[in-house]
């Protein structure tokens, strides 16, 4: 490249993808079907209709169309914050003294503070188009709930968010952001649902979990007229919508004649890694030159690196369908001092299958103090304070760049900086004060989680 | 315009201004000189040398050079977040049903969350270039302190921030952000300075004020080896650095053949309004067609609309020089329930003079509940949660757009969206819960403030 690459490779509005990429259509082995929790038969569109709105059910089950058009109404909001910038991390490279070329796709520049808005807008739009009155969802750290609140405000939908109780208490301002956008926030477990009342009866002091909040949100959706449930990760439709991240990143890199040797994303439920990965995975699945893919997860919630590839429930209350995925058991909870997000017990079935089949090269578990060390180093060099989730990807990007320095190789590294850490400052404060510790579940703790994975004779 | 204007008018890195614009060089009447507090003579470079670093003193006193080159080292950080986007507010226009074309320059897309970074980088750079060890400053809401912490981390300088005590208590996460960037935060008033100890002796339960924090920061700067003081608003040098905002906005508008009929900015100390105004004020001062300029301030701290144009101290402790400016008296404090920032008792001498001479057409005071109403409306339509300070400008932009609807005129309105409200959610929560009230000082309260303005016989 003769011309110097700028700090920000910015595409124009005309470069926003007009269609999402459906990686399932290209997969050699599709993931195993999702099973109805009562019948254990593959779920049908009819089964899902009371839970999800119709168009999203079609997208969820679509394994044939490679591209699905983005509606104009969604594009008109995408244009307010997309294309998101792709940064060349010159200052990070300099601080590391690495010959590697590091790029990051920055998805935190919108008010929701993360990539979650890409799917929230699509889901809210289809709900509105169907004439629904509102949607329910759950949120943990609050990124998804914020994104959905914004999307619902824009399309004029009611929005009920079940927020993991400990998060609602620790993050009153995150709650206030969602309320500013008109959403109703209910700390979970709550007395507004059967599932919530059962959980509270078992443990009145429960801090809540994402799995329980999902159970509550689903229950309200299926029992309230004109309501459906929406989810910010794990589902096929979410990976579909998030494909804009990788499509844009690929187009921006093409503009400067670059192609990544390594693609890195953090992986909780999979929306983030799935988003940055898909456009490049298309090359791998087509047998072309493709990057080395690394999914990064917390050592305290190691679904890919230490979990089982099995059919499991998507929620703690066991009201949702079962998916074949890497899982720690739907009752698994990361240790209490885990501060870095990515606390879901399972993993997107698409990502699970791609990993199982070797198309995703590597899953790597990292410890949280090293994650916050990387986050702080990155913030000082690049001026963006990353979300703890995103900092998992930064940790591995830095490790790979340092390996390049040792080996004297100038690899091209791409990672997704999926969000900002403005609402995670208590975790940063804990790191800075030296009180943060690492939290790796013991084998015994994992076994207790695995014990909750249902035994399904005859089903693989 | 035949071609549809995009949502975001994005310039390339080559379009970042290479020089700041010094509006003083074009002013018909320069503002009155700043006076030494002991001698009441105009301050010299020698007087200022113990307080500010040398190059910044030169910039402070420079009333002849129209343009001052931006150093490469500062540009290399500007490239990480500039040019900032100029948005066409299509969704806001639609929500208001106005024929007006509304544009806003968005300066909140960097981690500091506001435009303050533009000047922080310049000031930190010159301090480093002079071989200094560190800088001191004050911060109220925390925007300036955060920006300076980031700049000091980048250039490798120590950074001591005196933070108004009530803010430090109410915003522990803002404190944590600054600490992440390596800064030391001292709640003010503190026992680390003479001024602070005096204030604490008078009132041990003092919540602190910006004026007191300035006094403390200046004292530490002049008594600590290798340290200087830096300030985020009011000063000529700050308006100089912030001129990049208006220069970029003007260039972006030219690209789409637009020129604003109205330019709106909020005005606390003046960094924000000065930044968006200057490039257009050049036209006014040259006798060309120019916009109608509106500076917006809170009704609870109305320095331009109800203050006096007089020589006054820049701080509460009366250790700084005196400036001829619109002031409420250096002891004035806005009522306790004022939540919207912009709480400085004075106003930039440049803006004060331009307003006094009629080049700034209008100052308008707005009440805080109407400001948060505008902020919430804007967030839902445009998807960006504004800082309360910036929402003052939004309030007036909306009012002007509604007037266009009534009159059937399609004016072009430009305002500066200087920052995001992520760290101001307690104020939003107060608005949402209906507990926020408006706080307009009585004439008697203002008179008490005016009584603190020094009487200087023979000095105008």
Coordinates of C-alpha atoms in Angstrom, one line a residue, chain A residues 144 159 240 353 415:
Chain A
X144 CA -29.5 -4.9 24.9
X159 CA -41.2 -2.1 25.7
X240 CA -28.3 -12.4 10.7
X353 CA -21.8 -25.8 15.1
X415 CA -11.3 -7.3 16.1

